[in-house]
Amino acid sequence: MIKFEVDENALKMIELKLDGMSAKAPDVLKKAINDTAKKLKSDLKIEVKKNYTAKVGGINKAISIKKATNKQIVAVVTATGRPIPLVQFKNVADDSVRAKAIKKNKLKPLTLAGADHNGKDLKSFVAKMSNGHVGIFQRTPGKSMKGNGSRTLKNGKKTKGKDAIKQFYGNSIVKMVGNEHLVYPTVERKANEYLKESLKKHIAKVLEGN
């Protein structure tokens, strides 16, 4: 979340620049803040696409703006959304299934050495479910799917059916936007610059009679 507001000193400065039209200062400030919030939202989308390998659908809806008003001169840019299936990020469906979420990182194998109930490598795989969903999955020894018959593991324990599977997920848009090393600081640095530009534009419009 990016909360963007301006203190009373800024409002007084705008009133002075408006030269006799101080009553219009709150409206000028509101418009400038909302313009800034809109630009920050656009920058967030650009930075997410620049730094992450996923084809992020619905990012425009995931980032919302609560606009400033004349009574409450505060704008809030907020991101929402659930973790994105890892299959939507860059991946290679080899024996181990390798994947990466951040563009500057290397592909990492998702296989766990010697982790299955027979002491073999626990490999990940890409699969299409009965509902048509495609994802990257891994079996979970010791946990079973329901209704598939029991079987005995190497350690003597019995399961109630086939090994359950878990799906791998990458970051949500919320985490991408809030990344303190990639996205957030790059966008935050531009906020004051955008606000100054917008204030000049809207003050000039009032002085010109628009």
Coordinates of N, CA and C in Angstrom, one line a residue:
M1 N 0.8 -1.2 0.0 CA 0.0 0.0 0.0 C 0.9 1.2 0.0
I2 N 0.5 2.2 -0.9 CA 1.2 3.5 -0.9 C 0.2 4.5 -0.5
K3 N 0.4 5.2 0.7 CA -0.5 6.2 1.1 C 0.2 7.6 0.8
F4 N -0.5 8.4 0.1 CA 0.1 9.7 -0.3 C -0.7 10.8 0.1
E5 N -0.1 11.7 1.0 CA -0.8 12.9 1.5 C 0.2 14.0 1.6
V6 N -0.4 15.2 1.8 CA 0.4 16.4 1.9 C 0.0 17.2 3.1
D7 N 1.0 17.8 3.8 CA 0.7 18.5 5.1 C 0.1 19.9 4.8
E8 N -0.2 20.6 5.9 CA -0.8 21.9 5.8 C 0.1 23.0 5.2
N9 N 1.4 22.8 5.4 CA 2.4 23.8 4.9 C 2.3 23.8 3.3
A10 N 2.2 22.6 2.8 CA 2.0 22.5 1.3 C 0.8 23.2 0.8
L11 N -0.3 23.1 1.6 CA -1.6 23.7 1.2 C -1.4 25.2 1.3
K12 N -0.7 25.8 2.3 CA -0.5 27.2 2.4 C 0.4 27.7 1.3
M13 N 1.3 26.9 0.9 CA 2.2 27.3 -0.3 C 1.4 27.4 -1.6
I14 N 0.4 26.5 -1.7 CA -0.4 26.6 -2.9 C -1.3 27.8 -2.9
E15 N -1.8 28.1 -1.7 CA -2.7 29.3 -1.5 C -2.0 30.5 -1.9
L16 N -0.7 30.7 -1.5 CA 0.1 31.8 -1.9 C 0.3 31.9 -3.4
K17 N 0.6 30.8 -4.0 CA 0.8 30.8 -5.5 C -0.5 31.1 -6.2
L18 N -1.6 30.8 -5.7 CA -2.9 31.1 -6.4 C -3.3 32.6 -6.3
D19 N -2.6 33.3 -5.5 CA -2.7 34.8 -5.5 C -4.2 35.3 -5.5
G20 N -4.8 35.2 -4.3 CA -6.2 35.7 -4.2 C -7.3 34.6 -4.5
M21 N -6.9 33.5 -4.9 CA -7.9 32.4 -5.2 C -7.6 31.2 -4.3
S22 N -7.3 31.5 -3.0 CA -6.9 30.5 -2.1 C -8.0 29.4 -1.8
A23 N -9.3 29.8 -2.1 CA -10.4 28.9 -1.9 C -10.3 27.7 -2.8
K24 N -9.5 27.8 -3.9 CA -9.4 26.7 -4.9 C -8.2 25.8 -4.5
A25 N -7.4 26.2 -3.5 CA -6.3 25.4 -3.1 C -6.6 23.9 -2.8
P26 N -7.6 23.6 -2.0 CA -7.9 22.2 -1.8 C -8.2 21.4 -3.0
D27 N -8.9 22.0 -4.0 CA -9.2 21.3 -5.2 C -8.0 21.0 -6.1
V28 N -7.1 22.0 -6.1 CA -5.8 21.9 -6.8 C -5.0 20.8 -6.2
L29 N -4.9 20.8 -4.9 CA -4.1 19.7 -4.2 C -4.7 18.3 -4.4
K30 N -6.1 18.3 -4.4 CA -6.7 17.0 -4.6 C -6.4 16.4 -6.0
K31 N -6.6 17.3 -7.0 CA -6.3 16.8 -8.4 C -4.9 16.4 -8.6
A32 N -3.9 17.2 -8.0 CA -2.5 16.8 -8.1 C -2.2 15.5 -7.5
I33 N -2.8 15.3 -6.3 CA -2.5 14.0 -5.6 C -3.1 12.8 -6.4
N34 N -4.3 13.0 -6.9 CA -4.9 11.9 -7.7 C -4.2 11.6 -9.0
D35 N -3.6 12.7 -9.6 CA -2.8 12.5 -10.8 C -1.6 11.7 -10.4
T36 N -1.0 12.0 -9.3 CA 0.2 11.3 -8.8 C -0.1 9.9 -8.5
A37 N -1.2 9.6 -7.9 CA -1.6 8.2 -7.6 C -1.8 7.4 -8.8
K38 N -2.4 8.0 -9.8 CA -2.6 7.3 -11.1 C -1.2 7.0 -11.8
K39 N -0.3 7.9 -11.7 CA 1.0 7.6 -12.3 C 1.8 6.5 -11.5
L40 N 1.6 6.6 -10.2 CA 2.3 5.5 -9.4 C 1.7 4.1 -9.7
K41 N 0.4 4.1 -9.9 CA -0.2 2.8 -10.3 C 0.4 2.3 -11.6
S42 N 0.5 3.2 -12.6 CA 1.0 2.8 -13.9 C 2.5 2.3 -13.7
D43 N 3.3 3.0 -12.9 CA 4.7 2.6 -12.7 C 4.8 1.3 -12.0
L44 N 3.9 1.0 -11.0 CA 3.9 -0.3 -10.3 C 3.7 -1.4 -11.3
K45 N 2.7 -1.2 -12.3 CA 2.5 -2.3 -13.3 C 3.7 -2.5 -14.1
I46 N 4.4 -1.4 -14.5 CA 5.6 -1.5 -15.4 C 6.7 -2.2 -14.6
E47 N 6.9 -1.9 -13.4 CA 8.0 -2.5 -12.6 C 7.8 -4.0 -12.3
V48 N 6.5 -4.3 -12.1 CA 6.2 -5.8 -11.8 C 6.5 -6.6 -13.1
K49 N 6.1 -6.1 -14.2 CA 6.4 -6.8 -15.5 C 7.9 -6.8 -15.8
K50 N 8.6 -5.7 -15.4 CA 10.0 -5.6 -15.7 C 10.8 -6.6 -14.9
N51 N 10.4 -6.9 -13.6 CA 11.2 -7.6 -12.7 C 10.8 -9.1 -12.5
Y52 N 9.5 -9.4 -12.9 CA 9.0 -10.8 -12.6 C 8.8 -11.5 -14.0
T53 N 8.9 -12.8 -14.0 CA 8.8 -13.6 -15.2 C 7.4 -14.0 -15.5
A54 N 6.5 -13.8 -14.6 CA 5.1 -14.3 -14.8 C 4.4 -13.4 -15.8
K55 N 3.5 -14.0 -16.6 CA 2.6 -13.2 -17.4 C 1.4 -12.9 -16.5
V56 N 1.5 -11.7 -15.8 CA 0.5 -11.4 -14.8 C -0.8 -10.9 -15.4
G57 N -1.8 -11.7 -15.3 CA -3.1 -11.3 -15.8 C -3.9 -10.5 -14.7
G58 N -4.7 -9.6 -15.1 CA -5.6 -8.9 -14.1 C -4.8 -7.9 -13.2
I59 N -3.6 -7.5 -13.6 CA -2.9 -6.6 -12.7 C -3.5 -5.3 -12.6
N60 N -4.2 -4.8 -13.6 CA -4.9 -3.5 -13.5 C -6.0 -3.5 -12.5
K61 N -6.7 -4.6 -12.4 CA -7.8 -4.8 -11.4 C -7.2 -5.0 -10.0
A62 N -6.0 -5.6 -9.9 CA -5.4 -6.0 -8.6 C -4.9 -4.7 -7.9
I63 N -4.5 -3.7 -8.7 CA -4.0 -2.4 -8.1 C -5.1 -1.4 -8.1
S64 N -5.6 -0.9 -7.0 CA -6.7 0.0 -7.0 C -6.3 1.3 -6.3
I65 N -7.0 2.4 -6.6 CA -6.7 3.7 -6.0 C -8.0 4.2 -5.3
K66 N -7.7 4.6 -4.0 CA -8.8 5.3 -3.3 C -8.4 6.8 -3.4
K67 N -9.2 7.5 -4.2 CA -8.9 8.9 -4.6 C -9.0 9.9 -3.4
A68 N -8.3 10.9 -3.5 CA -8.4 12.0 -2.5 C -9.6 12.9 -2.8
T69 N -10.2 13.5 -1.8 CA -11.3 14.4 -2.0 C -11.0 15.7 -1.4
N70 N -11.9 16.7 -1.6 CA -11.6 18.0 -1.0 C -11.6 18.0 0.5
K71 N -12.3 17.1 1.1 CA -12.4 17.0 2.6 C -11.3 16.1 3.1
Q72 N -10.9 15.1 2.4 CA -9.8 14.2 2.8 C -8.8 14.1 1.7
I73 N -7.7 14.9 1.8 CA -6.8 15.1 0.7 C -5.7 14.0 0.9
V74 N -6.1 12.8 0.8 CA -5.2 11.6 0.9 C -5.6 10.6 -0.2
A75 N -4.6 10.1 -0.9 CA -4.9 9.0 -1.9 C -4.1 7.8 -1.5
V76 N -4.8 6.6 -1.7 CA -4.2 5.4 -1.3 C -4.1 4.4 -2.5
V77 N -2.9 3.9 -2.8 CA -2.8 2.9 -3.9 C -2.6 1.5 -3.2
T78 N -3.5 0.6 -3.5 CA -3.5 -0.7 -2.8 C -3.5 -1.8 -3.8
A79 N -2.7 -2.9 -3.4 CA -2.7 -4.1 -4.3 C -3.4 -5.2 -3.5
T80 N -4.1 -6.1 -4.2 CA -4.8 -7.2 -3.6 C -4.5 -8.5 -4.5
G81 N -4.8 -9.6 -4.0 CA -4.7 -10.8 -4.8 C -4.0 -12.0 -4.1
R82 N -4.3 -13.2 -4.6 CA -3.8 -14.4 -4.0 C -2.4 -14.8 -4.7
P83 N -1.7 -15.7 -4.1 CA -0.4 -16.1 -4.7 C -0.7 -16.7 -6.1
I84 N 0.2 -16.5 -7.1 CA 0.0 -16.9 -8.4 C 0.6 -18.3 -8.6
P85 N -0.1 -19.3 -9.3 CA 0.5 -20.6 -9.5 C 1.9 -20.4 -10.2
L86 N 2.9 -21.2 -9.7 CA 4.2 -21.1 -10.2 C 4.4 -21.4 -11.7
V87 N 3.4 -22.2 -12.2 CA 3.5 -22.6 -13.6 C 3.3 -21.3 -14.5
Q88 N 2.8 -20.2 -14.0 CA 2.6 -19.0 -14.8 C 3.9 -18.2 -14.8
F89 N 4.9 -18.6 -14.0 CA 6.2 -18.0 -14.1 C 7.1 -18.8 -15.0
K90 N 8.3 -18.3 -15.3 CA 9.2 -19.1 -16.2 C 9.5 -20.4 -15.7
N91 N 9.3 -21.5 -16.4 CA 9.7 -22.8 -15.9 C 10.0 -23.7 -17.1
V92 N 10.8 -24.8 -16.8 CA 11.2 -25.8 -17.7 C 10.8 -27.1 -17.2
A93 N 9.9 -27.8 -17.9 CA 9.4 -29.1 -17.5 C 10.4 -30.3 -17.8
D94 N 11.6 -30.2 -17.1 CA 12.5 -31.3 -17.3 C 12.2 -32.3 -16.2
D95 N 13.2 -33.2 -15.9 CA 12.9 -34.3 -14.9 C 12.6 -33.7 -13.5
S96 N 13.2 -32.5 -13.2 CA 13.1 -32.0 -11.8 C 12.1 -30.8 -11.9
V97 N 11.7 -30.3 -13.0 CA 11.0 -29.1 -13.2 C 11.8 -27.9 -12.5
R98 N 12.3 -27.1 -13.4 CA 13.0 -25.9 -12.9 C 12.2 -24.7 -13.1
A99 N 12.3 -23.7 -12.2 CA 11.5 -22.5 -12.3 C 12.2 -21.3 -11.7
K100 N 11.7 -20.2 -12.1 CA 12.2 -18.9 -11.5 C 11.1 -17.9 -11.5
A101 N 11.0 -17.0 -10.5 CA 10.0 -16.0 -10.5 C 10.6 -14.6 -10.8
I102 N 11.8 -14.3 -10.4 CA 12.4 -13.0 -10.6 C 13.4 -13.1 -11.8
K103 N 13.3 -12.2 -12.7 CA 14.0 -12.3 -14.0 C 15.5 -12.4 -13.8
K104 N 16.1 -11.7 -12.8 CA 17.6 -11.7 -12.7 C 18.1 -13.0 -12.0
N105 N 17.2 -13.9 -11.4 CA 17.6 -15.1 -10.8 C 17.7 -16.2 -11.8
K106 N 18.4 -17.3 -11.5 CA 18.6 -18.4 -12.3 C 17.4 -19.4 -12.1
L107 N 17.2 -20.3 -13.0 CA 16.2 -21.4 -12.9 C 16.7 -22.3 -11.7
K108 N 15.8 -22.6 -10.8 CA 16.1 -23.5 -9.7 C 15.3 -24.8 -9.8
P109 N 16.0 -25.9 -9.5 CA 15.2 -27.2 -9.6 C 14.3 -27.3 -8.4
L110 N 13.1 -27.9 -8.6 CA 12.2 -28.1 -7.5 C 12.2 -29.5 -6.9
T111 N 13.2 -30.3 -7.3 CA 13.4 -31.7 -6.8 C 14.0 -31.6 -5.4
L112 N 13.5 -32.5 -4.5 CA 14.1 -32.6 -3.2 C 14.8 -34.0 -3.1
A113 N 16.1 -34.0 -2.9 CA 16.9 -35.2 -2.9 C 16.6 -36.1 -1.7
G114 N 16.3 -37.4 -2.1 CA 16.0 -38.4 -1.1 C 14.8 -38.1 -0.2
A115 N 13.8 -37.4 -0.7 CA 12.7 -37.0 0.2 C 11.5 -37.9 0.2
D116 N 11.4 -38.8 -0.8 CA 10.2 -39.6 -0.8 C 10.3 -40.8 0.1
H117 N 9.2 -41.5 0.3 CA 9.1 -42.6 1.3 C 10.0 -43.8 1.0
N118 N 10.6 -43.8 -0.2 CA 11.6 -44.9 -0.5 C 13.0 -44.4 -0.5
G119 N 13.2 -43.1 -0.1 CA 14.5 -42.6 0.0 C 15.0 -42.0 -1.4
K120 N 14.1 -42.0 -2.4 CA 14.5 -41.5 -3.7 C 14.2 -40.0 -3.8
D121 N 14.7 -39.4 -4.9 CA 14.5 -38.0 -5.1 C 13.0 -37.7 -5.3
L122 N 12.5 -36.7 -4.6 CA 11.1 -36.3 -4.8 C 11.0 -35.3 -5.9
K123 N 10.5 -35.7 -7.0 CA 10.5 -34.9 -8.2 C 9.2 -34.1 -8.3
S124 N 9.3 -32.9 -8.9 CA 8.1 -32.1 -9.2 C 7.7 -32.4 -10.7
F125 N 6.5 -32.1 -11.0 CA 6.0 -32.3 -12.4 C 4.9 -31.3 -12.8
V126 N 4.8 -31.1 -14.1 CA 3.8 -30.3 -14.6 C 2.6 -31.2 -15.0
A127 N 1.4 -30.9 -14.6 CA 0.3 -31.7 -14.9 C -1.0 -30.9 -15.1
K128 N -1.9 -31.5 -15.9 CA -3.2 -30.9 -16.1 C -4.3 -31.6 -15.3
M129 N -5.0 -30.9 -14.5 CA -6.0 -31.6 -13.6 C -7.3 -31.8 -14.4
S130 N -8.2 -32.6 -13.8 CA -9.4 -32.9 -14.5 C -10.3 -31.7 -14.8
N131 N -10.1 -30.6 -14.1 CA -10.9 -29.4 -14.3 C -10.2 -28.5 -15.4
G132 N -9.1 -29.0 -15.9 CA -8.4 -28.2 -17.0 C -7.3 -27.4 -16.5
H133 N -7.1 -27.2 -15.1 CA -6.1 -26.4 -14.6 C -4.7 -27.0 -14.7
V134 N -3.7 -26.3 -15.2 CA -2.4 -26.7 -15.4 C -1.5 -26.1 -14.3
G135 N -0.7 -27.0 -13.6 CA 0.2 -26.4 -12.5 C 1.4 -27.3 -12.4
I136 N 2.3 -26.8 -11.5 CA 3.5 -27.5 -11.1 C 3.2 -28.1 -9.7
F137 N 3.4 -29.5 -9.7 CA 3.0 -30.2 -8.4 C 4.1 -31.1 -7.9
Q138 N 4.0 -31.5 -6.7 CA 4.9 -32.4 -6.1 C 4.1 -33.3 -5.1
R139 N 4.5 -34.6 -5.1 CA 3.8 -35.6 -4.2 C 4.2 -35.3 -2.8
T140 N 3.4 -35.7 -1.8 CA 3.6 -35.5 -0.4 C 3.6 -36.8 0.3
P141 N 4.7 -37.5 0.4 CA 4.7 -38.8 1.1 C 4.2 -38.7 2.5
G142 N 3.3 -39.7 2.9 CA 2.8 -39.7 4.3 C 1.4 -39.1 4.3
K143 N 1.1 -38.3 3.3 CA -0.3 -37.8 3.2 C -0.9 -38.4 2.0
S144 N -2.2 -38.7 2.1 CA -2.8 -39.5 1.0 C -4.1 -38.8 0.5
M145 N -4.3 -39.1 -0.8 CA -5.6 -38.7 -1.4 C -6.7 -39.7 -0.9
K146 N -7.9 -39.2 -0.8 CA -9.0 -40.0 -0.3 C -9.5 -40.9 -1.5
G147 N -9.9 -42.1 -1.0 CA -10.6 -43.0 -2.0 C -9.8 -43.7 -3.0
N148 N -8.5 -43.9 -2.7 CA -7.6 -44.6 -3.7 C -7.0 -45.9 -3.2
G149 N -7.6 -46.4 -2.1 CA -7.0 -47.7 -1.5 C -5.8 -47.5 -0.7
S150 N -5.6 -48.4 0.3 CA -4.5 -48.2 1.2 C -3.2 -48.9 0.7
R151 N -2.1 -48.5 1.2 CA -0.8 -49.2 0.8 C 0.2 -49.0 1.9
T152 N 1.2 -49.9 2.0 CA 2.2 -49.8 3.1 C 3.4 -49.2 2.6
L153 N 3.9 -48.2 3.4 CA 5.2 -47.5 3.1 C 6.4 -48.3 3.5
K154 N 7.6 -47.9 3.2 CA 8.8 -48.6 3.5 C 9.0 -48.6 5.0
N155 N 8.5 -47.6 5.7 CA 8.7 -47.5 7.2 C 7.6 -48.4 7.9
G156 N 6.7 -49.0 7.2 CA 5.7 -49.9 7.8 C 4.4 -49.2 8.0
K157 N 4.3 -47.9 7.8 CA 3.1 -47.2 8.0 C 2.2 -47.4 6.8
K158 N 0.9 -47.4 7.0 CA -0.1 -47.6 5.9 C -0.7 -46.2 5.6
T159 N -0.9 -46.1 4.3 CA -1.6 -44.9 3.8 C -3.0 -45.2 3.4
K160 N -3.8 -44.3 3.3 CA -5.2 -44.5 2.9 C -5.4 -44.4 1.4
G161 N -4.4 -44.2 0.6 CA -4.5 -44.1 -0.8 C -3.2 -43.6 -1.4
K162 N -3.3 -43.1 -2.6 CA -2.2 -42.5 -3.3 C -1.7 -41.3 -2.6
D163 N -0.3 -41.0 -2.8 CA 0.2 -39.8 -2.1 C -0.5 -38.6 -2.6
A164 N -0.8 -37.7 -1.6 CA -1.4 -36.4 -1.9 C -0.4 -35.6 -2.7
I165 N -0.9 -34.6 -3.4 CA 0.0 -33.7 -4.1 C -0.2 -32.3 -3.7
K166 N 0.8 -31.5 -3.8 CA 0.7 -30.1 -3.5 C 1.1 -29.3 -4.7
Q167 N 0.6 -28.1 -4.8 CA 0.9 -27.3 -6.0 C 1.9 -26.2 -5.5
F168 N 2.8 -25.8 -6.4 CA 3.7 -24.7 -6.1 C 3.2 -23.4 -6.6
Y169 N 3.4 -22.4 -5.7 CA 2.9 -21.0 -6.0 C 4.1 -20.0 -6.0
G170 N 4.0 -19.0 -6.8 CA 4.9 -17.9 -6.7 C 4.4 -16.8 -5.9
N171 N 4.9 -15.6 -6.0 CA 4.4 -14.4 -5.3 C 3.0 -14.0 -5.8
S172 N 2.3 -13.3 -4.9 CA 1.1 -12.7 -5.3 C 1.5 -11.3 -5.8
I173 N 0.5 -10.6 -6.4 CA 0.8 -9.2 -6.9 C 1.1 -8.3 -5.7
V174 N 0.5 -8.6 -4.6 CA 0.7 -7.8 -3.4 C 2.2 -7.8 -3.0
K175 N 2.8 -9.1 -3.0 CA 4.2 -9.2 -2.6 C 5.1 -8.6 -3.7
M176 N 4.7 -8.7 -5.0 CA 5.5 -8.2 -6.0 C 5.6 -6.6 -5.9
V177 N 4.4 -6.0 -5.7 CA 4.4 -4.6 -5.5 C 5.1 -4.1 -4.3
G178 N 5.0 -4.9 -3.2 CA 5.7 -4.5 -2.0 C 7.1 -4.9 -1.8
N179 N 7.7 -5.5 -2.9 CA 9.1 -5.9 -2.8 C 10.0 -4.7 -2.5
E180 N 10.7 -4.7 -1.4 CA 11.5 -3.5 -1.0 C 12.8 -3.4 -1.8
H181 N 13.1 -4.4 -2.6 CA 14.4 -4.3 -3.3 C 14.2 -4.1 -4.8
L182 N 13.0 -4.4 -5.3 CA 12.8 -4.4 -6.8 C 11.8 -3.3 -7.2
V183 N 10.5 -3.4 -6.7 CA 9.4 -2.6 -7.2 C 9.2 -1.3 -6.4
Y184 N 8.9 -1.5 -5.1 CA 8.4 -0.4 -4.3 C 9.3 0.8 -4.2
P185 N 10.6 0.7 -3.9 CA 11.5 1.8 -3.8 C 11.6 2.6 -5.1
T186 N 11.6 1.9 -6.2 CA 11.8 2.5 -7.6 C 10.6 3.5 -7.8
V187 N 9.4 3.0 -7.5 CA 8.2 3.8 -7.7 C 8.1 4.9 -6.7
E188 N 8.4 4.6 -5.4 CA 8.3 5.6 -4.3 C 9.1 6.9 -4.6
R189 N 10.3 6.6 -5.2 CA 11.2 7.8 -5.4 C 10.7 8.8 -6.4
K190 N 9.7 8.4 -7.2 CA 9.2 9.3 -8.2 C 8.0 10.1 -7.7
A191 N 7.5 9.7 -6.6 CA 6.2 10.3 -6.1 C 6.3 11.9 -6.0
N192 N 7.3 12.4 -5.3 CA 7.4 13.8 -5.1 C 7.6 14.6 -6.4
E193 N 8.3 14.0 -7.3 CA 8.6 14.6 -8.6 C 7.2 14.7 -9.4
Y194 N 6.4 13.6 -9.3 CA 5.1 13.6 -10.0 C 4.2 14.7 -9.4
L195 N 4.3 14.8 -8.0 CA 3.4 15.7 -7.4 C 3.7 17.1 -7.7
K196 N 5.0 17.5 -7.8 CA 5.4 18.8 -8.1 C 5.0 19.2 -9.5
E197 N 5.1 18.2 -10.5 CA 4.7 18.5 -11.8 C 3.2 18.7 -11.9
S198 N 2.4 17.9 -11.2 CA 1.0 18.0 -11.2 C 0.5 19.3 -10.6
L199 N 1.2 19.7 -9.5 CA 0.8 21.0 -8.8 C 1.0 22.1 -9.8
K200 N 2.1 22.2 -10.5 CA 2.4 23.3 -11.4 C 1.3 23.3 -12.5
K201 N 1.0 22.2 -13.0 CA 0.0 22.1 -14.0 C -1.4 22.6 -13.6
H202 N -1.8 22.2 -12.4 CA -3.2 22.6 -11.9 C -3.2 24.0 -11.4
I203 N -2.1 24.5 -10.8 CA -2.1 25.9 -10.4 C -2.1 26.8 -11.6
A204 N -1.4 26.4 -12.7 CA -1.4 27.2 -13.9 C -2.8 27.3 -14.5
K205 N -3.5 26.2 -14.5 CA -4.9 26.1 -15.1 C -5.8 27.1 -14.3
V206 N -5.7 27.1 -13.0 CA -6.5 28.1 -12.2 C -6.2 29.5 -12.5
L207 N -4.9 29.8 -12.6 CA -4.4 31.2 -12.9 C -4.8 31.6 -14.3
E208 N -4.9 30.6 -15.2 CA -5.3 31.0 -16.6 C -6.9 31.0 -16.7
G209 N -7.5 30.7 -15.6 CA -9.0 30.8 -15.7 C -9.7 29.5 -16.1
N210 N -9.0 28.4 -16.1 CA -9.6 27.1 -16.6 C -10.0 26.3 -15.3

